[in-house]
Amino acid sequence: MDFRQLFKLRLVVAALGETQRLGWWNSGVLTSTGEFLFQQGFPRSSPFAQTRAGFRVAQLACDEALGIQPSPGGAITCHLFRLTPQLEDAYENERNRWLDAPQEWADCFQAAWALSTEQWPQALVELAELDSEALDWARNQTPQTAKALRLDAPFEINQGHIERLAAAFVCGQPGQLVVPYLQVPG
């Protein structure tokens, strides 16, 4: 699993989903103003604290749109901001290693804070290195009146699934969130 790409995909979708951009969730954390505020409280790790907050807002909005209420032993509903517990643990372990080298991520963070609505969805390809085939696939999807787009349920999530979970956000419109998801047996 390419956790660096997962982080970048989450970063682009979370930043562009904020209130002043596509308006999918009520947040302004992943902006230059958010950067200034987080630097005051987290001088050493501000961009990572900032993204953690932004990703949490996106996760809650996606959970709400899907009506997710986890139940022990049942199927797990996964979306870009909520993967299986095993994948989330592995992702967090990797992300914690990046805290020691924030300069490696500086350009990525600055590009994300400066994103504009006009850059959607091309920012997924340019900033998050999304395979253009995943974007082409997503553009051919047509969510009906429901908020969520359902993907086929795999038994093990792979990088292709992650890319489709990110790419399928293109089915949404400004102010109208469409959350791609998949079910993984518990």
Coordinates of N, CA and C in Angstrom, one line a residue, residues 5 13 15-16 23 27 29 37 41 51 54 56 59 76 99 103 111 117 123 125 130 133 140 171 178-179 186:
Q5 N 0.8 8.2 -1.2 CA -0.3 8.6 -2.1 C -1.6 8.7 -1.4
V13 N -8.6 15.9 -1.5 CA -10.0 15.8 -1.4 C -10.5 16.6 -0.2
A15 N -9.0 19.2 1.3 CA -8.8 20.6 1.1 C -9.9 21.2 0.2
L16 N -10.1 20.5 -0.9 CA -11.1 21.0 -1.9 C -12.6 20.8 -1.4
G23 N -17.5 23.0 -0.7 CA -18.5 23.1 0.3 C -19.1 21.8 0.7
S27 N -15.7 23.5 7.1 CA -14.3 23.6 7.6 C -13.5 24.6 6.7
V29 N -10.0 24.5 7.7 CA -8.7 24.1 8.3 C -7.5 24.1 7.3
L37 N -3.0 29.5 12.1 CA -3.6 29.2 13.4 C -2.9 28.0 14.0
G41 N -0.3 26.9 17.8 CA -0.4 25.8 18.8 C 0.5 24.6 18.6
T51 N -3.5 18.8 9.0 CA -4.2 17.8 8.1 C -4.9 16.7 8.9
G54 N -8.2 18.4 9.5 CA -9.0 18.4 8.2 C -9.5 17.1 7.8
R56 N -10.2 14.6 9.8 CA -11.2 14.2 10.7 C -12.6 14.9 10.3
Q59 N -13.8 13.0 7.4 CA -14.3 11.6 7.8 C -15.7 11.7 8.4
I76 N -17.6 -3.8 7.3 CA -17.0 -2.5 7.6 C -17.2 -1.7 6.3
L99 N 6.7 12.8 10.6 CA 6.8 13.9 11.5 C 8.3 14.4 11.7
Q103 N 10.0 18.9 6.2 CA 10.5 19.6 5.0 C 10.2 18.8 3.8
A111 N 1.0 23.6 -1.7 CA 0.2 23.4 -2.9 C -1.3 23.2 -2.4
T117 N -11.0 25.8 -6.5 CA -12.1 25.0 -7.0 C -11.8 24.7 -8.5
A123 N -6.3 18.3 -9.7 CA -5.3 18.3 -8.6 C -5.1 16.9 -8.1
V125 N -4.6 14.3 -9.9 CA -3.6 13.8 -10.8 C -2.3 14.5 -10.6
L130 N -2.7 10.7 -8.9 CA -3.7 9.7 -9.2 C -3.5 9.2 -10.6
E133 N -6.4 6.9 -15.4 CA -7.4 5.9 -15.7 C -8.5 5.8 -14.6
N140 N -17.1 8.3 -15.6 CA -18.1 7.5 -16.2 C -19.2 7.0 -15.3
C171 N -18.0 12.7 -8.8 CA -19.4 12.6 -9.0 C -20.2 13.6 -8.3
V178 N -20.9 13.5 -2.7 CA -21.1 12.1 -3.1 C -19.9 11.3 -2.5
V179 N -20.2 10.3 -1.6 CA -19.2 9.6 -1.0 C -19.0 8.2 -1.5
G186 N -16.6 -8.2 7.8 CA -16.0 -8.0 9.1 C -15.2 -9.2 9.6

